[in-house]
Tab-separated table of N, CA, C and O in Angstrom:
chain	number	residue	atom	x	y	z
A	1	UNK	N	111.158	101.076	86.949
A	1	UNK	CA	111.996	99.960	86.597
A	1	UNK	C	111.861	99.627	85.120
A	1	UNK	O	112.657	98.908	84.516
A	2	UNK	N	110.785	100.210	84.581
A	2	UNK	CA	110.626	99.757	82.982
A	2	UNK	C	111.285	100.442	82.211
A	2	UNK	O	111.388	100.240	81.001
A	3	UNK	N	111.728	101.201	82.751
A	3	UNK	CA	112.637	102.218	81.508
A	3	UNK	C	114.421	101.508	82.008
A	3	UNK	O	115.252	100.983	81.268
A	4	UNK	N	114.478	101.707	83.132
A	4	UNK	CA	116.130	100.984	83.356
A	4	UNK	C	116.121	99.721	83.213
A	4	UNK	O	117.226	99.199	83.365
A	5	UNK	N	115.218	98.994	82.960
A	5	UNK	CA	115.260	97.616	83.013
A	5	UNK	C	114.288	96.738	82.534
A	5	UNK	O	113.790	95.873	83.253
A	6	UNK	N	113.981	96.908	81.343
A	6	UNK	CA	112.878	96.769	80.313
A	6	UNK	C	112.537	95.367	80.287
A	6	UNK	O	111.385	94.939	80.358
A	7	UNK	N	113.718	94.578	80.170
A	7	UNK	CA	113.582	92.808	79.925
A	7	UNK	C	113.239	92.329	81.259
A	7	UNK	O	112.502	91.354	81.411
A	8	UNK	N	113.713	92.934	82.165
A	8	UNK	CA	113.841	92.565	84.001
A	8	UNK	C	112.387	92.621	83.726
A	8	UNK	O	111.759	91.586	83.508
A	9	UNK	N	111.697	94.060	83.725
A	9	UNK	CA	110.248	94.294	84.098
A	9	UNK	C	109.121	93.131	83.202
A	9	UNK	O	108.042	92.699	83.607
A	10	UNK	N	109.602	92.932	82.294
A	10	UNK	CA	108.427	92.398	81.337
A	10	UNK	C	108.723	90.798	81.563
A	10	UNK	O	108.019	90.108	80.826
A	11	UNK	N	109.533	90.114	82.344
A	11	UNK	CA	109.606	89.216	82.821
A	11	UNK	C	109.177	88.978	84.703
A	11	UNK	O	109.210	88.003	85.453
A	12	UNK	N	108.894	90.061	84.830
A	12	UNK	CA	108.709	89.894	86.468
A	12	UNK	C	106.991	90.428	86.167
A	12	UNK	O	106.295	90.655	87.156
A	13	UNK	N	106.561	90.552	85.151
A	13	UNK	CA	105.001	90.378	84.739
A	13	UNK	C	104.580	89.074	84.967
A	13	UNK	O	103.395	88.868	85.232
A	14	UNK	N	105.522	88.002	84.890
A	14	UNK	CA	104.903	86.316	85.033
A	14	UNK	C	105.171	86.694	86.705
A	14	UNK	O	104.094	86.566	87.287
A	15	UNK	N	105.897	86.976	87.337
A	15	UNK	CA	106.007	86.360	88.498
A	15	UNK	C	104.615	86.790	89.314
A	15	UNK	O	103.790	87.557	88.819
A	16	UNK	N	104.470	86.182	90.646
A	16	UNK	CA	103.874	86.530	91.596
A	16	UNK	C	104.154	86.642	92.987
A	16	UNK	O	104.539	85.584	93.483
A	17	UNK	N	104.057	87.822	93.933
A	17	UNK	CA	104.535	88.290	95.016
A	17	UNK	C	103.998	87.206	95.685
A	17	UNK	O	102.832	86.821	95.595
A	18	UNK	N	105.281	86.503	96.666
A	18	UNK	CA	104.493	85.499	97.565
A	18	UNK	C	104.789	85.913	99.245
A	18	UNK	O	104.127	85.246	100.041
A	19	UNK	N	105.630	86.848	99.779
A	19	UNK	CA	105.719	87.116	100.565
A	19	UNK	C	106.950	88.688	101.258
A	19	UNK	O	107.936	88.962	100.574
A	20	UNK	N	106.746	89.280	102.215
A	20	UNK	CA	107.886	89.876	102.449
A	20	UNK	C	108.006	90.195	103.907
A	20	UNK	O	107.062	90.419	104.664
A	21	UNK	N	109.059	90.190	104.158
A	21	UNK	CA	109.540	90.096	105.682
A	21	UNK	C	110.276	91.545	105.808
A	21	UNK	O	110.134	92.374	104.909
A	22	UNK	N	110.998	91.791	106.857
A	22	UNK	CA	111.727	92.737	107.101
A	22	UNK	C	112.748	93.204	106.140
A	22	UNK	O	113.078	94.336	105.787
A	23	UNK	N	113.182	91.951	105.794
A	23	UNK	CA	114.828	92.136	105.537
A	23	UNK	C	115.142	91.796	104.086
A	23	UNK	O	116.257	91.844	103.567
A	24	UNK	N	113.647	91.339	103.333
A	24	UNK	CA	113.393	90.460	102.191
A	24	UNK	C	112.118	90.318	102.022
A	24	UNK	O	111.220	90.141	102.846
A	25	UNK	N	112.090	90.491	99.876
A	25	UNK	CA	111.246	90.515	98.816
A	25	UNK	C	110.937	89.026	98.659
A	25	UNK	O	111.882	88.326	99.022
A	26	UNK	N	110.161	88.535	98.337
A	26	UNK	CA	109.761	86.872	97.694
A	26	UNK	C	109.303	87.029	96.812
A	26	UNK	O	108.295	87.735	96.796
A	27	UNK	N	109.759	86.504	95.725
A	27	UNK	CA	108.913	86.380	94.460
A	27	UNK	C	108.639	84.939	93.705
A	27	UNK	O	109.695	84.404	93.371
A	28	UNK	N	107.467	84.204	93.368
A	28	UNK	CA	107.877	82.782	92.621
A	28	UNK	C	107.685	83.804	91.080
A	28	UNK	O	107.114	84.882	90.915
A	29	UNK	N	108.347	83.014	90.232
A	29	UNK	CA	108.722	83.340	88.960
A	29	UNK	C	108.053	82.370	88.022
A	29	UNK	O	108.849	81.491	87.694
A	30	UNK	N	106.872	82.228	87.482
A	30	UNK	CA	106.135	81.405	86.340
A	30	UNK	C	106.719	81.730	85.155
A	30	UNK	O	106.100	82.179	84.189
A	31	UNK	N	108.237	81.456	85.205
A	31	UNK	CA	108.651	81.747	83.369
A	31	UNK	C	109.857	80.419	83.100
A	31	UNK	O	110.139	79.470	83.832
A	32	UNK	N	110.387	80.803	81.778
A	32	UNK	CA	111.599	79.816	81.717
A	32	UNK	C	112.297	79.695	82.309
A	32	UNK	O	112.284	80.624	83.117
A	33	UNK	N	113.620	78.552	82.622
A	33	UNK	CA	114.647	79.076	83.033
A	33	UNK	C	115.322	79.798	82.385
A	33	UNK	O	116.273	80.110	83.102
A	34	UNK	N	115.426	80.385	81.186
A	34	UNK	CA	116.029	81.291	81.017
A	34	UNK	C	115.798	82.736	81.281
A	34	UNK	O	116.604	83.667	81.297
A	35	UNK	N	114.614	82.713	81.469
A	35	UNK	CA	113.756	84.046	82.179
A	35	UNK	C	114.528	84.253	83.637
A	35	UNK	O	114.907	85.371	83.987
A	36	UNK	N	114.692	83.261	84.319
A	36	UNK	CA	115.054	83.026	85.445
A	36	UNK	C	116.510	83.008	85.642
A	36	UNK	O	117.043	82.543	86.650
A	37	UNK	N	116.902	83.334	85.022
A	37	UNK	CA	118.704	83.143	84.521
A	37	UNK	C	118.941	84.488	84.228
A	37	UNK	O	119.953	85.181	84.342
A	38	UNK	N	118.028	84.679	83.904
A	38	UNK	CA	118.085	86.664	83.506
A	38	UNK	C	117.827	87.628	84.651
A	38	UNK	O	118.583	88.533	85.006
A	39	UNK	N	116.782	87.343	85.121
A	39	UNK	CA	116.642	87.668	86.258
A	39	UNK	C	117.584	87.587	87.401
A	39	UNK	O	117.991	88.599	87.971
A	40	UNK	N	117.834	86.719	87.644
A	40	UNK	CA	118.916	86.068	88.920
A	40	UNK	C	119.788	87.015	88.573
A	40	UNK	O	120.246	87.722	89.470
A	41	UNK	N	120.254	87.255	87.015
A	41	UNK	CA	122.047	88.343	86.550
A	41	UNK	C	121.640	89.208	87.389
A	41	UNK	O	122.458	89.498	88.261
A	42	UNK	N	120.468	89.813	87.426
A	42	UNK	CA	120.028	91.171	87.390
A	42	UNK	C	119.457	91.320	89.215
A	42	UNK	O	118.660	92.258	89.230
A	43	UNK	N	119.577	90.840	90.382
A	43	UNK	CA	119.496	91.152	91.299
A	43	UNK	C	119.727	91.869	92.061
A	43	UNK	O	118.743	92.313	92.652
A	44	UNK	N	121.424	92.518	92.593
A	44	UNK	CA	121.770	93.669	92.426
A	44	UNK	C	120.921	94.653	92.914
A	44	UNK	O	120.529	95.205	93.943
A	45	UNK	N	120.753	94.601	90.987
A	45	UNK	CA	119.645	96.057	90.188
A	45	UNK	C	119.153	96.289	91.017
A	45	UNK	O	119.213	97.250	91.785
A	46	UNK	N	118.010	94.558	90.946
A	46	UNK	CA	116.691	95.076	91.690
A	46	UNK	C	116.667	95.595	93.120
A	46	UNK	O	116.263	96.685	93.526
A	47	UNK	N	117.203	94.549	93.809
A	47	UNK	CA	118.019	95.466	95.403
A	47	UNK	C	117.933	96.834	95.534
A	47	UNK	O	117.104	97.476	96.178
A	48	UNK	N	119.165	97.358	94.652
A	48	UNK	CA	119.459	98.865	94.880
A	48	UNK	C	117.883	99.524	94.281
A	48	UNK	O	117.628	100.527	94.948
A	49	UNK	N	117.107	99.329	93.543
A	49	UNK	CA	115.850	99.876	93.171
A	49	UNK	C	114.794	100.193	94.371
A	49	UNK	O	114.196	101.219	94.695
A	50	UNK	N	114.826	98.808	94.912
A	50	UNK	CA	114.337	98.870	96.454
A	50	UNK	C	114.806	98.898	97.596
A	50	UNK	O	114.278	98.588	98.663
A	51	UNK	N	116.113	99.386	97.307
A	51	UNK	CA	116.462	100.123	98.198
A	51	UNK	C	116.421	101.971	97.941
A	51	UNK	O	116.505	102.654	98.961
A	52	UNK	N	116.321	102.525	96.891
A	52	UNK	CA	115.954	103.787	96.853
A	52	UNK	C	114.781	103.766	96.914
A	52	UNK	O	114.334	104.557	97.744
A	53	UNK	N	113.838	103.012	96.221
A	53	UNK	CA	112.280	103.135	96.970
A	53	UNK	C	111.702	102.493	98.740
A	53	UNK	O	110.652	102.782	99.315
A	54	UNK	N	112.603	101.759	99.127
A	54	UNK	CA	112.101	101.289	100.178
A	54	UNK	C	112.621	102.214	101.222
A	54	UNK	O	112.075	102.434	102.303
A	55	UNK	N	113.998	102.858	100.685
A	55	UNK	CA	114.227	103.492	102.303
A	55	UNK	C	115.099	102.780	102.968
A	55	UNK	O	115.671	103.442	103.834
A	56	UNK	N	115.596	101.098	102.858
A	56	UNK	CA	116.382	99.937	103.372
A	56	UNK	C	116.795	99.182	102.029
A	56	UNK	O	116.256	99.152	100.923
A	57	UNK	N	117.808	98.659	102.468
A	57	UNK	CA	118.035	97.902	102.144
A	57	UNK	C	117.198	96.402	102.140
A	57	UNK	O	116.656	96.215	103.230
A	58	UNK	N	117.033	95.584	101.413
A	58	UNK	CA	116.287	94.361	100.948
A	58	UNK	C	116.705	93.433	100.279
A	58	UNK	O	117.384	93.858	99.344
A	59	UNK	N	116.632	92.443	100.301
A	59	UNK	CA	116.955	91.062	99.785
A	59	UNK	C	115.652	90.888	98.924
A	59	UNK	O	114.506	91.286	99.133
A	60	UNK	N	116.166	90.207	97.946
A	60	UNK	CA	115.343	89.529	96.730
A	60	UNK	C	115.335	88.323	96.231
A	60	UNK	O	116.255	88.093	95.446
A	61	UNK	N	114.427	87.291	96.476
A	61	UNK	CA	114.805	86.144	96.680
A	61	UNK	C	113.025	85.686	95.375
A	61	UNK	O	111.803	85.835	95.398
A	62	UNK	N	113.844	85.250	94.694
A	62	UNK	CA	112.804	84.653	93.433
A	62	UNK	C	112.557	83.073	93.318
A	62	UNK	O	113.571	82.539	92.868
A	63	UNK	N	111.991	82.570	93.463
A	63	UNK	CA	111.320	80.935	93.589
A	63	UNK	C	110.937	80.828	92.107
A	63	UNK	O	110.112	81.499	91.487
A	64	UNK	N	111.716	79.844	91.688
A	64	UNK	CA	111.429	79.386	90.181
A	64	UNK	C	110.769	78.403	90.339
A	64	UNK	O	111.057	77.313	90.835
A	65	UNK	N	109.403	78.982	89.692
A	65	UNK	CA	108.322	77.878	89.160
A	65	UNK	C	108.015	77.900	87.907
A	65	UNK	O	106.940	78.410	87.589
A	66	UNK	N	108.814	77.397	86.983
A	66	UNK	CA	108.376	77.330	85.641
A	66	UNK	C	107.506	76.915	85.249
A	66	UNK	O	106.841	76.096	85.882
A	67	UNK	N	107.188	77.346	84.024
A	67	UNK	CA	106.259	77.161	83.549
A	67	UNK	C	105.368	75.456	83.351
A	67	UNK	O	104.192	75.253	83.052
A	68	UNK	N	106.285	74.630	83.601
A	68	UNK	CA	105.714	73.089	83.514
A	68	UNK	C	104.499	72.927	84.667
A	68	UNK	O	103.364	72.451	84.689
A	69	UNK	N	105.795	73.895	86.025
A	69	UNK	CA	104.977	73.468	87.165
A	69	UNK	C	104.019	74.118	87.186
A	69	UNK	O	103.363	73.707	88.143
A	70	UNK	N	103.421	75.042	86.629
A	70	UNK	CA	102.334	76.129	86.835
A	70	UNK	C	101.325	75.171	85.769
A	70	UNK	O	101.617	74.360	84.890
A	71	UNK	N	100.405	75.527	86.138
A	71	UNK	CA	99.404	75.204	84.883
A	71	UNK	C	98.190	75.734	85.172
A	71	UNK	O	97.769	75.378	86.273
A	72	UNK	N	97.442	76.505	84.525
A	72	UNK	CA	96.127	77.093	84.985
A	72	UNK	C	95.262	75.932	84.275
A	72	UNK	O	95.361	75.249	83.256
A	73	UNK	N	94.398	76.064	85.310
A	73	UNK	CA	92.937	75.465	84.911
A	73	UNK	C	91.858	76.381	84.383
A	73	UNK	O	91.934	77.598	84.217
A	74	UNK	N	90.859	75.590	84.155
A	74	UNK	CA	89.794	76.448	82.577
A	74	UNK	C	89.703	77.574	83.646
A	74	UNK	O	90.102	78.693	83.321
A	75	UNK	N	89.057	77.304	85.277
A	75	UNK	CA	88.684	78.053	85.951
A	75	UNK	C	89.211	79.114	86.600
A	75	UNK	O	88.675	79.883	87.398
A	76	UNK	N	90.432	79.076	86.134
A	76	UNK	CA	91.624	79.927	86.709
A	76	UNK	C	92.707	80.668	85.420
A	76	UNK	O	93.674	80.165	84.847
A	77	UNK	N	92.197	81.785	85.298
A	77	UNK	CA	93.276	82.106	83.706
A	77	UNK	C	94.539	82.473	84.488
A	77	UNK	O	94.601	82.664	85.702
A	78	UNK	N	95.641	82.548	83.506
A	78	UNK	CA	96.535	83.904	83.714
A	78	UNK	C	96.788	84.490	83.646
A	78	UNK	O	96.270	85.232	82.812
A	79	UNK	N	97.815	84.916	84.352
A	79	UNK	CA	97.940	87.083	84.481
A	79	UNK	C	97.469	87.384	83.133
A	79	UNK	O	96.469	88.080	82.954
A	80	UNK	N	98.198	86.854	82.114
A	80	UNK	CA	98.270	87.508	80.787
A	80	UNK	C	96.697	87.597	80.173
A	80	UNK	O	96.280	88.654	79.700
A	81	UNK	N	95.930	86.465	80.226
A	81	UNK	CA	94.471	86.196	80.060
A	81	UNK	C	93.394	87.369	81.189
A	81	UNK	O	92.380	88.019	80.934
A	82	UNK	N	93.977	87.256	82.091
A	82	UNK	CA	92.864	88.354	83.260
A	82	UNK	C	93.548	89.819	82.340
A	82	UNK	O	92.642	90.501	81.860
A	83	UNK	N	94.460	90.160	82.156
A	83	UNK	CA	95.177	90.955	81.805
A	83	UNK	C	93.933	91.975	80.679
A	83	UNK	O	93.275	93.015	80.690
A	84	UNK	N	94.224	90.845	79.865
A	84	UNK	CA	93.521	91.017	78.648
A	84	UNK	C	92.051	91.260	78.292
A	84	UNK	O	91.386	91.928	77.500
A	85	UNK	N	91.874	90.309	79.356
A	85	UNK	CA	90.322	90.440	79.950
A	85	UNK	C	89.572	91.634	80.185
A	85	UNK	O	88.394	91.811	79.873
A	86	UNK	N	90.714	92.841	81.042
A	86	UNK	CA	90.224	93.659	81.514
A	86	UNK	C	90.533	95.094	80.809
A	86	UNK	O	89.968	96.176	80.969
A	87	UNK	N	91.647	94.725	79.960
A	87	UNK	CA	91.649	95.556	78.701
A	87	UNK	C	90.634	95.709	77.280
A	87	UNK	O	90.698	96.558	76.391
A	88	UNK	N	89.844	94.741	77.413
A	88	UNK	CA	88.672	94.994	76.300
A	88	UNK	C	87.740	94.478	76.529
A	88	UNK	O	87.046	93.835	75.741
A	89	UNK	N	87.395	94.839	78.664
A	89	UNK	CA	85.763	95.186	78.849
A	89	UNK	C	85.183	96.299	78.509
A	89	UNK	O	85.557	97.320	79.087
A	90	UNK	N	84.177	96.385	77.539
A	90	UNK	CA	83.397	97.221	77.266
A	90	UNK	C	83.029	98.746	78.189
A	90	UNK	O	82.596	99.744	77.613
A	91	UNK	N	83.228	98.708	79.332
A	91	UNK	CA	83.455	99.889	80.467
A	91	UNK	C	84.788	99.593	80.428
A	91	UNK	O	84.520	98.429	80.725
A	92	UNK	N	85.940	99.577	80.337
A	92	UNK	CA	87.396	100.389	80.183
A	92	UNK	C	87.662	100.541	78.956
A	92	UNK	O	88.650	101.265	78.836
A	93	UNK	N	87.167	100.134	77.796
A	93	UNK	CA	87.042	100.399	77.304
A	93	UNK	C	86.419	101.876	76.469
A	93	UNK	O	86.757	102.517	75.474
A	94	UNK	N	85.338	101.971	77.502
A	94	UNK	CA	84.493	103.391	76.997
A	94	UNK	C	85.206	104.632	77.495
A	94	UNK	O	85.495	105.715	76.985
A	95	UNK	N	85.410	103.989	78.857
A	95	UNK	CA	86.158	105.034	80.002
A	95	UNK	C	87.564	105.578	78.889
A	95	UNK	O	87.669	106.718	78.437
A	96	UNK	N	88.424	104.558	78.663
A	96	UNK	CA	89.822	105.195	77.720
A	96	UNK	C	89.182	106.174	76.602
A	96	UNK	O	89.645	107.306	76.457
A	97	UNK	N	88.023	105.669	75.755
A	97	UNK	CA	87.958	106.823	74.818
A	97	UNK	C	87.030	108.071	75.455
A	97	UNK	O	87.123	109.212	75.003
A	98	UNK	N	86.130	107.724	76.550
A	98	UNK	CA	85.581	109.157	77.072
A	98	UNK	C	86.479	109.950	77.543
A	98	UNK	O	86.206	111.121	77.277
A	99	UNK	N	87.640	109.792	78.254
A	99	UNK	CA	88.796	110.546	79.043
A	99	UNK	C	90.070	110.592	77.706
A	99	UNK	O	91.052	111.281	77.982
A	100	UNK	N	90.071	109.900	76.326
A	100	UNK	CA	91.100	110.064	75.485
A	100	UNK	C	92.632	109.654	76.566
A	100	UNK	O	93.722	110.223	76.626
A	101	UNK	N	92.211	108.702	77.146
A	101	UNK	CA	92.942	107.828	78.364
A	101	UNK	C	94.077	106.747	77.478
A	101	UNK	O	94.181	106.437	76.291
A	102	UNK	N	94.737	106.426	78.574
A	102	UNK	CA	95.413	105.126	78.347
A	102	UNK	C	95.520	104.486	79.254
A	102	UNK	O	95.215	105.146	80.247
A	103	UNK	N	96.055	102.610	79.708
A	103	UNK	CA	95.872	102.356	80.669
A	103	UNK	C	96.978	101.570	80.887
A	103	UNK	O	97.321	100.573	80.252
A	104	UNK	N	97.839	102.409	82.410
A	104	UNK	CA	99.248	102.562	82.555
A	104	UNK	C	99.598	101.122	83.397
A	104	UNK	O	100.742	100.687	83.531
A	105	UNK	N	98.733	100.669	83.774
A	105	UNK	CA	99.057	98.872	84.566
A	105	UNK	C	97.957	98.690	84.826
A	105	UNK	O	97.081	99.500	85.128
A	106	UNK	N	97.906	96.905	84.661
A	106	UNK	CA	96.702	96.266	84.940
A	106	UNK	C	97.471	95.084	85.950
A	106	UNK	O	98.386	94.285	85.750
A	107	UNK	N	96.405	95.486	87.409
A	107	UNK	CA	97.118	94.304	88.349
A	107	UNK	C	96.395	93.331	88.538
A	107	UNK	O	95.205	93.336	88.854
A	108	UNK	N	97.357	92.094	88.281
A	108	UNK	CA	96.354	90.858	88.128
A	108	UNK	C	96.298	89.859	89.074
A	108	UNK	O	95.764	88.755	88.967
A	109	UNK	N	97.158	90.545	90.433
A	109	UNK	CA	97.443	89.792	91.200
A	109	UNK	C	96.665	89.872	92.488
A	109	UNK	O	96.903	89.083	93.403
């Protein structure tokens, strides 16, 4: 999806999977509304995407929680903070230059 849909993907990095049923994807969305305005254009897309990966057809249904309503506490970072976190621990760190590696997703969910 990151190559057909570059802005879609790097905005569905805020969201978080909250559920899925038979017939349907859930996603809440921790971004703007305009993030969310972009997204929504782009449903469709995502559909037919999971529907060549799923095998079915699927519904995609995104829960906007912007960013007001979200708020992490000290004790709780976000994606982007765990993200980061785990990109310059000292062991993945060593590991990328012992293997001359790169590191293709970090899941923070």
């Amino acid at each position: 999806m990151a190559s057909t849909l570059p802005f879609v993907s790097a905005i569905l990095n805020k969201a978080r999977f909250k559920e899925i049923s038979e017939h349907a994807l859930t996603f809440e969305l921790y971004g703007t509304s305009f993030e969310m305005t972009r997204v929504k254009g782009k449903i469709n897309d995502l559909e037919q995407i999971c529907k060549t990966y799923f095998g079915k057809k699927l519904k995609i249904d995104i829960i906007n929680k912007t960013s007001s309503q979200k708020k992490f506490t000290e004790d709780e970072k976000s994606p982007a903070k765990l993200k980061q976190a785990v990109l310059n621990h000292p062991i993945v760190v060593d590991a990328v230059k012992i293997f001359n590696g790169t590191i293709v997703d970090v899941n923070t969910g």
